[in-house]
JSON list of C-alpha atoms in Angstrom, two decimals:
[
{"chain": "A", "resi": 1, "resn": "MET", "atom": "CA", "xyz": [58.71, -78.97, 127.95]},
{"chain": "A", "resi": 2, "resn": "MET", "atom": "CA", "xyz": [56.46, -81.21, 129.18]},
{"chain": "A", "resi": 3, "resn": "LYS", "atom": "CA", "xyz": [53.61, -79.83, 127.76]},
{"chain": "A", "resi": 4, "resn": "ARG", "atom": "CA", "xyz": [55.10, -79.67, 124.00]},
{"chain": "A", "resi": 5, "resn": "LEU", "atom": "CA", "xyz": [55.70, -83.73, 124.70]},
{"chain": "A", "resi": 6, "resn": "VAL", "atom": "CA", "xyz": [52.30, -83.92, 125.83]},
{"chain": "A", "resi": 7, "resn": "VAL", "atom": "CA", "xyz": [50.97, -81.64, 122.60]},
{"chain": "A", "resi": 8, "resn": "PHE", "atom": "CA", "xyz": [53.23, -83.51, 120.17]},
{"chain": "A", "resi": 9, "resn": "CYS", "atom": "CA", "xyz": [52.00, -86.98, 121.44]},
{"chain": "A", "resi": 10, "resn": "LEU", "atom": "CA", "xyz": [48.55, -85.84, 121.00]},
{"chain": "A", "resi": 11, "resn": "ALA", "atom": "CA", "xyz": [48.85, -84.44, 117.76]},
{"chain": "A", "resi": 12, "resn": "VAL", "atom": "CA", "xyz": [50.51, -87.89, 116.59]},
{"chain": "A", "resi": 13, "resn": "CYS", "atom": "CA", "xyz": [47.92, -89.97, 118.17]},
{"chain": "A", "resi": 14, "resn": "LEU", "atom": "CA", "xyz": [45.18, -87.87, 116.39]},
{"chain": "A", "resi": 15, "resn": "ALA", "atom": "CA", "xyz": [47.21, -88.01, 112.90]},
{"chain": "A", "resi": 16, "resn": "LEU", "atom": "CA", "xyz": [47.74, -91.58, 112.91]},
{"chain": "A", "resi": 17, "resn": "PRO", "atom": "CA", "xyz": [43.79, -92.61, 112.12]},
{"chain": "A", "resi": 18, "resn": "LEU", "atom": "CA", "xyz": [43.48, -89.77, 109.51]},
{"chain": "A", "resi": 19, "resn": "ALA", "atom": "CA", "xyz": [46.67, -90.75, 107.70]},
{"chain": "A", "resi": 20, "resn": "ALA", "atom": "CA", "xyz": [45.02, -94.76, 108.03]},
{"chain": "A", "resi": 21, "resn": "GLN", "atom": "CA", "xyz": [41.78, -93.41, 106.79]},
{"chain": "A", "resi": 22, "resn": "SER", "atom": "CA", "xyz": [43.45, -91.99, 103.86]},
{"chain": "A", "resi": 23, "resn": "ASP", "atom": "CA", "xyz": [45.35, -94.97, 102.97]},
{"chain": "A", "resi": 24, "resn": "ALA", "atom": "CA", "xyz": [42.05, -96.95, 103.13]},
{"chain": "A", "resi": 25, "resn": "LYS", "atom": "CA", "xyz": [40.31, -94.60, 101.03]},
{"chain": "A", "resi": 26, "resn": "GLN", "atom": "CA", "xyz": [43.10, -94.81, 98.21]},
{"chain": "A", "resi": 27, "resn": "GLY", "atom": "CA", "xyz": [42.89, -98.51, 98.73]},
{"chain": "A", "resi": 28, "resn": "GLU", "atom": "CA", "xyz": [39.19, -98.28, 98.07]},
{"chain": "A", "resi": 29, "resn": "ARG", "atom": "CA", "xyz": [39.93, -95.95, 94.79]},
{"chain": "A", "resi": 30, "resn": "THR", "atom": "CA", "xyz": [42.23, -98.72, 93.48]},
{"chain": "A", "resi": 31, "resn": "LYS", "atom": "CA", "xyz": [40.28, -101.70, 94.03]},
{"chain": "A", "resi": 32, "resn": "LEU", "atom": "CA", "xyz": [37.16, -99.95, 92.48]},
{"chain": "A", "resi": 33, "resn": "GLY", "atom": "CA", "xyz": [39.32, -99.29, 88.89]},
{"chain": "A", "resi": 34, "resn": "GLY", "atom": "CA", "xyz": [40.53, -96.02, 90.51]},
{"chain": "A", "resi": 35, "resn": "THR", "atom": "CA", "xyz": [43.80, -94.30, 88.79]},
{"chain": "A", "resi": 36, "resn": "SER", "atom": "CA", "xyz": [46.77, -96.99, 88.70]},
{"chain": "A", "resi": 37, "resn": "GLY", "atom": "CA", "xyz": [50.40, -95.82, 89.00]},
{"chain": "A", "resi": 38, "resn": "GLN", "atom": "CA", "xyz": [50.86, -95.44, 85.10]},
{"chain": "A", "resi": 39, "resn": "GLU", "atom": "CA", "xyz": [47.72, -92.78, 84.82]},
{"chain": "A", "resi": 40, "resn": "ARG", "atom": "CA", "xyz": [49.19, -90.70, 87.65]},
{"chain": "A", "resi": 41, "resn": "ILE", "atom": "CA", "xyz": [52.23, -90.67, 85.87]},
{"chain": "A", "resi": 42, "resn": "GLN", "atom": "CA", "xyz": [50.45, -89.65, 82.29]},
{"chain": "A", "resi": 43, "resn": "ARG", "atom": "CA", "xyz": [48.79, -87.09, 83.84]},
{"chain": "A", "resi": 44, "resn": "GLU", "atom": "CA", "xyz": [51.75, -85.81, 85.65]},
{"chain": "A", "resi": 45, "resn": "VAL", "atom": "CA", "xyz": [54.03, -85.70, 82.67]},
{"chain": "A", "resi": 46, "resn": "HIS", "atom": "CA", "xyz": [51.28, -84.18, 80.78]},
{"chain": "A", "resi": 47, "resn": "HIS", "atom": "CA", "xyz": [51.15, -81.32, 83.34]},
{"chain": "A", "resi": 48, "resn": "GLU", "atom": "CA", "xyz": [54.43, -80.72, 83.40]},
{"chain": "A", "resi": 49, "resn": "LEU", "atom": "CA", "xyz": [55.19, -80.54, 79.86]},
{"chain": "A", "resi": 50, "resn": "VAL", "atom": "CA", "xyz": [52.46, -77.99, 79.29]},
{"chain": "A", "resi": 51, "resn": "MET", "atom": "CA", "xyz": [53.63, -75.78, 82.36]},
{"chain": "A", "resi": 52, "resn": "LEU", "atom": "CA", "xyz": [57.01, -75.62, 80.51]},
{"chain": "A", "resi": 53, "resn": "PRO", "atom": "CA", "xyz": [57.12, -71.79, 80.20]},
{"chain": "A", "resi": 54, "resn": "TYR", "atom": "CA", "xyz": [58.47, -71.77, 76.31]},
{"chain": "A", "resi": 55, "resn": "TYR", "atom": "CA", "xyz": [56.15, -74.72, 75.04]},
{"chain": "A", "resi": 56, "resn": "SER", "atom": "CA", "xyz": [53.98, -72.60, 72.49]},
{"chain": "A", "resi": 57, "resn": "VAL", "atom": "CA", "xyz": [51.72, -73.24, 69.37]},
{"chain": "A", "resi": 58, "resn": "PHE", "atom": "CA", "xyz": [55.14, -73.71, 67.56]},
{"chain": "A", "resi": 59, "resn": "ASP", "atom": "CA", "xyz": [55.82, -76.55, 69.40]},
{"chain": "A", "resi": 60, "resn": "ASN", "atom": "CA", "xyz": [54.30, -80.02, 69.40]},
{"chain": "A", "resi": 61, "resn": "LEU", "atom": "CA", "xyz": [55.30, -82.12, 72.77]},
{"chain": "A", "resi": 62, "resn": "GLN", "atom": "CA", "xyz": [54.03, -86.14, 72.47]},
{"chain": "A", "resi": 63, "resn": "TYR", "atom": "CA", "xyz": [54.72, -88.45, 75.01]},
{"chain": "A", "resi": 64, "resn": "GLN", "atom": "CA", "xyz": [54.04, -92.51, 75.86]},
{"chain": "A", "resi": 65, "resn": "VAL", "atom": "CA", "xyz": [53.97, -94.23, 78.78]},
{"chain": "A", "resi": 66, "resn": "GLN", "atom": "CA", "xyz": [55.37, -97.68, 79.15]},
{"chain": "A", "resi": 67, "resn": "GLY", "atom": "CA", "xyz": [55.65, -98.67, 83.29]},
{"chain": "A", "resi": 68, "resn": "ASN", "atom": "CA", "xyz": [58.12, -96.26, 84.50]},
{"chain": "A", "resi": 69, "resn": "THR", "atom": "CA", "xyz": [59.81, -94.95, 81.01]},
{"chain": "A", "resi": 70, "resn": "VAL", "atom": "CA", "xyz": [58.67, -91.98, 79.14]},
{"chain": "A", "resi": 71, "resn": "THR", "atom": "CA", "xyz": [59.29, -91.68, 75.78]},
{"chain": "A", "resi": 72, "resn": "LEU", "atom": "CA", "xyz": [59.01, -88.06, 74.47]},
{"chain": "A", "resi": 73, "resn": "SER", "atom": "CA", "xyz": [58.69, -87.35, 70.79]},
{"chain": "A", "resi": 74, "resn": "GLY", "atom": "CA", "xyz": [57.18, -84.32, 68.59]},
{"chain": "A", "resi": 75, "resn": "GLN", "atom": "CA", "xyz": [58.73, -81.28, 67.20]},
{"chain": "A", "resi": 76, "resn": "VAL", "atom": "CA", "xyz": [60.32, -78.14, 69.19]},
{"chain": "A", "resi": 77, "resn": "SER", "atom": "CA", "xyz": [61.14, -74.83, 67.43]},
{"chain": "A", "resi": 78, "resn": "ARG", "atom": "CA", "xyz": [63.91, -74.17, 70.65]},
{"chain": "A", "resi": 79, "resn": "PRO", "atom": "CA", "xyz": [66.72, -76.63, 71.49]},
{"chain": "A", "resi": 80, "resn": "THR", "atom": "CA", "xyz": [66.41, -75.57, 75.20]},
{"chain": "A", "resi": 81, "resn": "LEU", "atom": "CA", "xyz": [62.81, -77.07, 75.13]},
{"chain": "A", "resi": 82, "resn": "LYS", "atom": "CA", "xyz": [63.80, -80.36, 74.23]},
{"chain": "A", "resi": 83, "resn": "SER", "atom": "CA", "xyz": [66.10, -80.42, 77.15]},
{"chain": "A", "resi": 84, "resn": "ASP", "atom": "CA", "xyz": [63.65, -78.86, 79.70]},
{"chain": "A", "resi": 85, "resn": "ALA", "atom": "CA", "xyz": [60.99, -81.39, 78.35]},
{"chain": "A", "resi": 86, "resn": "GLN", "atom": "CA", "xyz": [63.58, -84.16, 79.32]},
{"chain": "A", "resi": 87, "resn": "ASN", "atom": "CA", "xyz": [64.25, -82.72, 82.79]},
{"chain": "A", "resi": 88, "resn": "VAL", "atom": "CA", "xyz": [60.92, -81.85, 84.04]},
{"chain": "A", "resi": 89, "resn": "VAL", "atom": "CA", "xyz": [59.89, -85.23, 83.07]},
{"chain": "A", "resi": 90, "resn": "LYS", "atom": "CA", "xyz": [62.70, -87.23, 84.55]},
{"chain": "A", "resi": 91, "resn": "ASP", "atom": "CA", "xyz": [61.69, -85.49, 88.13]},
{"chain": "A", "resi": 92, "resn": "VAL", "atom": "CA", "xyz": [58.36, -86.73, 87.87]},
{"chain": "A", "resi": 93, "resn": "GLU", "atom": "CA", "xyz": [57.71, -89.38, 91.10]},
{"chain": "A", "resi": 94, "resn": "GLY", "atom": "CA", "xyz": [57.64, -93.11, 89.39]},
{"chain": "A", "resi": 95, "resn": "VAL", "atom": "CA", "xyz": [59.69, -91.66, 86.40]},
{"chain": "A", "resi": 96, "resn": "ASP", "atom": "CA", "xyz": [62.96, -94.15, 85.87]},
{"chain": "A", "resi": 97, "resn": "LYS", "atom": "CA", "xyz": [63.89, -93.44, 82.61]},
{"chain": "A", "resi": 98, "resn": "VAL", "atom": "CA", "xyz": [63.16, -90.89, 79.66]},
{"chain": "A", "resi": 99, "resn": "VAL", "atom": "CA", "xyz": [63.78, -91.69, 75.81]},
{"chain": "A", "resi": 100, "resn": "ASN", "atom": "CA", "xyz": [63.93, -88.27, 74.26]},
{"chain": "A", "resi": 101, "resn": "ASN", "atom": "CA", "xyz": [63.19, -88.47, 70.54]},
{"chain": "A", "resi": 102, "resn": "ILE", "atom": "CA", "xyz": [62.09, -84.89, 70.06]},
{"chain": "A", "resi": 103, "resn": "GLU", "atom": "CA", "xyz": [63.23, -83.10, 66.63]},
{"chain": "A", "resi": 104, "resn": "VAL", "atom": "CA", "xyz": [64.68, -79.65, 67.24]},
{"chain": "A", "resi": 105, "resn": "LEU", "atom": "CA", "xyz": [63.22, -77.70, 64.14]},
{"chain": "A", "resi": 106, "resn": "PRO", "atom": "CA", "xyz": [66.34, -76.29, 62.32]},
{"chain": "A", "resi": 107, "resn": "ASN", "atom": "CA", "xyz": [66.45, -72.32, 62.74]},
{"chain": "A", "resi": 108, "resn": "SER", "atom": "CA", "xyz": [65.17, -70.52, 59.61]},
{"chain": "A", "resi": 109, "resn": "PRO", "atom": "CA", "xyz": [64.05, -67.11, 59.02]},
{"chain": "A", "resi": 110, "resn": "SER", "atom": "CA", "xyz": [61.79, -68.24, 56.17]},
{"chain": "A", "resi": 111, "resn": "ASP", "atom": "CA", "xyz": [60.39, -70.64, 58.60]},
{"chain": "A", "resi": 112, "resn": "ASP", "atom": "CA", "xyz": [59.64, -68.20, 61.30]},
{"chain": "A", "resi": 113, "resn": "ARG", "atom": "CA", "xyz": [57.86, -66.01, 58.74]},
{"chain": "A", "resi": 114, "resn": "ILE", "atom": "CA", "xyz": [55.75, -68.64, 57.75]},
{"chain": "A", "resi": 115, "resn": "ARG", "atom": "CA", "xyz": [55.13, -69.50, 61.27]},
{"chain": "A", "resi": 116, "resn": "ARG", "atom": "CA", "xyz": [53.62, -65.79, 61.87]},
{"chain": "A", "resi": 117, "resn": "ALA", "atom": "CA", "xyz": [51.86, -66.05, 58.68]},
{"chain": "A", "resi": 118, "resn": "LEU", "atom": "CA", "xyz": [49.89, -69.10, 59.58]},
{"chain": "A", "resi": 119, "resn": "TYR", "atom": "CA", "xyz": [49.48, -68.32, 63.23]},
{"chain": "A", "resi": 120, "resn": "ASN", "atom": "CA", "xyz": [47.46, -65.26, 61.81]},
{"chain": "A", "resi": 121, "resn": "ALA", "atom": "CA", "xyz": [45.66, -66.80, 59.18]},
{"chain": "A", "resi": 122, "resn": "ILE", "atom": "CA", "xyz": [44.36, -70.09, 61.37]},
{"chain": "A", "resi": 123, "resn": "TYR", "atom": "CA", "xyz": [43.73, -67.95, 64.87]},
{"chain": "A", "resi": 124, "resn": "GLY", "atom": "CA", "xyz": [42.97, -64.65, 62.74]},
{"chain": "A", "resi": 125, "resn": "ASP", "atom": "CA", "xyz": [39.56, -66.61, 61.13]},
{"chain": "A", "resi": 126, "resn": "THR", "atom": "CA", "xyz": [36.36, -65.85, 62.95]},
{"chain": "A", "resi": 127, "resn": "SER", "atom": "CA", "xyz": [35.47, -69.30, 63.43]},
{"chain": "A", "resi": 128, "resn": "LEU", "atom": "CA", "xyz": [38.94, -70.32, 64.52]},
{"chain": "A", "resi": 129, "resn": "SER", "atom": "CA", "xyz": [39.69, -67.65, 66.96]},
{"chain": "A", "resi": 130, "resn": "ARG", "atom": "CA", "xyz": [37.98, -69.47, 69.77]},
{"chain": "A", "resi": 131, "resn": "TYR", "atom": "CA", "xyz": [40.77, -71.53, 70.00]},
{"chain": "A", "resi": 132, "resn": "ALA", "atom": "CA", "xyz": [43.15, -69.11, 70.70]},
{"chain": "A", "resi": 133, "resn": "TRP", "atom": "CA", "xyz": [42.10, -68.72, 74.11]},
{"chain": "A", "resi": 134, "resn": "GLY", "atom": "CA", "xyz": [44.22, -70.40, 76.65]},
{"chain": "A", "resi": 135, "resn": "ALA", "atom": "CA", "xyz": [47.81, -70.39, 77.57]},
{"chain": "A", "resi": 136, "resn": "VAL", "atom": "CA", "xyz": [48.60, -73.34, 75.05]},
{"chain": "A", "resi": 137, "resn": "PRO", "atom": "CA", "xyz": [46.23, -73.00, 72.18]},
{"chain": "A", "resi": 138, "resn": "PRO", "atom": "CA", "xyz": [45.02, -76.72, 70.95]},
{"chain": "A", "resi": 139, "resn": "ILE", "atom": "CA", "xyz": [45.90, -76.04, 67.16]},
{"chain": "A", "resi": 140, "resn": "HIS", "atom": "CA", "xyz": [49.75, -76.55, 67.02]},
{"chain": "A", "resi": 141, "resn": "ILE", "atom": "CA", "xyz": [51.64, -75.30, 63.68]},
{"chain": "A", "resi": 142, "resn": "ILE", "atom": "CA", "xyz": [54.95, -76.91, 62.97]},
{"chain": "A", "resi": 143, "resn": "VAL", "atom": "CA", "xyz": [56.91, -75.74, 60.06]},
{"chain": "A", "resi": 144, "resn": "LYS", "atom": "CA", "xyz": [59.85, -77.39, 58.57]},
{"chain": "A", "resi": 145, "resn": "ASN", "atom": "CA", "xyz": [61.51, -76.03, 55.40]},
{"chain": "A", "resi": 146, "resn": "GLY", "atom": "CA", "xyz": [58.16, -74.82, 54.56]},
{"chain": "A", "resi": 147, "resn": "ASN", "atom": "CA", "xyz": [56.45, -77.88, 54.98]},
{"chain": "A", "resi": 148, "resn": "VAL", "atom": "CA", "xyz": [53.52, -77.54, 57.48]},
{"chain": "A", "resi": 149, "resn": "THR", "atom": "CA", "xyz": [51.98, -79.83, 59.96]},
{"chain": "A", "resi": 150, "resn": "LEU", "atom": "CA", "xyz": [48.94, -79.17, 62.00]},
{"chain": "A", "resi": 151, "resn": "GLU", "atom": "CA", "xyz": [48.54, -81.02, 65.23]},
{"chain": "A", "resi": 152, "resn": "GLY", "atom": "CA", "xyz": [46.06, -80.69, 67.88]},
{"chain": "A", "resi": 153, "resn": "VAL", "atom": "CA", "xyz": [42.65, -80.97, 68.66]},
{"chain": "A", "resi": 154, "resn": "VAL", "atom": "CA", "xyz": [39.36, -79.49, 67.32]},
{"chain": "A", "resi": 155, "resn": "ASP", "atom": "CA", "xyz": [35.86, -79.67, 68.01]},
{"chain": "A", "resi": 156, "resn": "LYS", "atom": "CA", "xyz": [34.32, -80.84, 64.99]},
{"chain": "A", "resi": 157, "resn": "GLN", "atom": "CA", "xyz": [35.49, -81.28, 61.41]},
{"chain": "A", "resi": 158, "resn": "ALA", "atom": "CA", "xyz": [34.33, -78.29, 59.94]},
{"chain": "A", "resi": 159, "resn": "ASP", "atom": "CA", "xyz": [37.24, -76.30, 62.14]},
{"chain": "A", "resi": 160, "resn": "LYS", "atom": "CA", "xyz": [39.75, -79.10, 61.02]},
{"chain": "A", "resi": 161, "resn": "ASP", "atom": "CA", "xyz": [38.87, -78.45, 57.56]},
{"chain": "A", "resi": 162, "resn": "ILE", "atom": "CA", "xyz": [38.90, -74.59, 57.67]},
{"chain": "A", "resi": 163, "resn": "ALA", "atom": "CA", "xyz": [42.30, -74.84, 59.41]},
{"chain": "A", "resi": 164, "resn": "GLY", "atom": "CA", "xyz": [43.65, -76.65, 56.43]},
{"chain": "A", "resi": 165, "resn": "ILE", "atom": "CA", "xyz": [42.35, -74.65, 54.08]},
{"chain": "A", "resi": 166, "resn": "ARG", "atom": "CA", "xyz": [43.99, -71.46, 55.61]},
{"chain": "A", "resi": 167, "resn": "ALA", "atom": "CA", "xyz": [47.27, -72.92, 56.15]},
{"chain": "A", "resi": 168, "resn": "LYS", "atom": "CA", "xyz": [47.19, -73.97, 52.49]},
{"chain": "A", "resi": 169, "resn": "GLY", "atom": "CA", "xyz": [46.91, -70.26, 51.49]},
{"chain": "A", "resi": 170, "resn": "VAL", "atom": "CA", "xyz": [49.58, -69.03, 53.49]},
{"chain": "A", "resi": 171, "resn": "PRO", "atom": "CA", "xyz": [52.48, -67.81, 50.88]},
{"chain": "A", "resi": 172, "resn": "GLY", "atom": "CA", "xyz": [55.58, -69.93, 50.95]},
{"chain": "A", "resi": 173, "resn": "THR", "atom": "CA", "xyz": [54.45, -72.99, 52.25]},
{"chain": "A", "resi": 174, "resn": "PHE", "atom": "CA", "xyz": [55.08, -76.05, 50.17]},
{"chain": "A", "resi": 175, "resn": "LYS", "atom": "CA", "xyz": [52.93, -78.99, 51.58]},
{"chain": "A", "resi": 176, "resn": "VAL", "atom": "CA", "xyz": [50.22, -78.91, 54.35]},
{"chain": "A", "resi": 177, "resn": "GLU", "atom": "CA", "xyz": [49.81, -81.93, 56.18]},
{"chain": "A", "resi": 178, "resn": "ASN", "atom": "CA", "xyz": [46.30, -81.44, 58.41]},
{"chain": "A", "resi": 179, "resn": "ASN", "atom": "CA", "xyz": [47.03, -84.17, 61.60]},
{"chain": "A", "resi": 180, "resn": "LEU", "atom": "CA", "xyz": [44.41, -82.32, 63.72]},
{"chain": "A", "resi": 181, "resn": "ARG", "atom": "CA", "xyz": [41.94, -84.87, 65.62]},
{"chain": "A", "resi": 182, "resn": "VAL", "atom": "CA", "xyz": [38.09, -84.34, 65.94]},
{"chain": "A", "resi": 183, "resn": "VAL", "atom": "CA", "xyz": [37.44, -84.56, 69.47]},
{"chain": "A", "resi": 184, "resn": "PRO", "atom": "CA", "xyz": [34.19, -83.11, 70.59]},
{"chain": "A", "resi": 185, "resn": "SER", "atom": "CA", "xyz": [34.79, -80.35, 73.64]},
{"chain": "A", "resi": 186, "resn": "ASP", "atom": "CA", "xyz": [32.56, -82.44, 75.59]},
{"chain": "A", "resi": 187, "resn": "GLN", "atom": "CA", "xyz": [34.67, -85.86, 75.42]},
{"chain": "A", "resi": 188, "resn": "GLN", "atom": "CA", "xyz": [38.09, -83.71, 75.83]},
{"chain": "A", "resi": 189, "resn": "LYS", "atom": "CA", "xyz": [39.79, -84.06, 79.27]}
]
């Protein structure tokens, strides 16, 4: 019993300076312009949202962090995704309030057909197929009552233009709004 107590005391004595060093390094990072609490919350919220199991190319989740409040917005094709997003964000350390403004898109077999056709038209294009790699491709296809909105990020203007042209060529679409942002891959996080 005495041996265990000595080992425990020795472990605590060795761990305290390491914890103090870690706290000092964290303080140095903050002084040097490191991550603030709000930046940490933004990173964690982003991570939690993209890790949602049913988040897909047919959903568009956005968020804004102001202090300890996170406001969710965008569109989802499954009602459960709206509540799942809120539940994972409210569990992020430092988040006190979640405002959930996510729109649930209407259930429509016609819109589902258009979504599949848009996916094939956009990601099937040889110049855009590289964007299909990854768990959540960067071009999101939002369809509501035959109206299409493209959201996300592409590497160059030509890719944005091609995606818009391919989307406009899909039968059954009434209007296409191309909100893709052009951010060169070396500038993407």
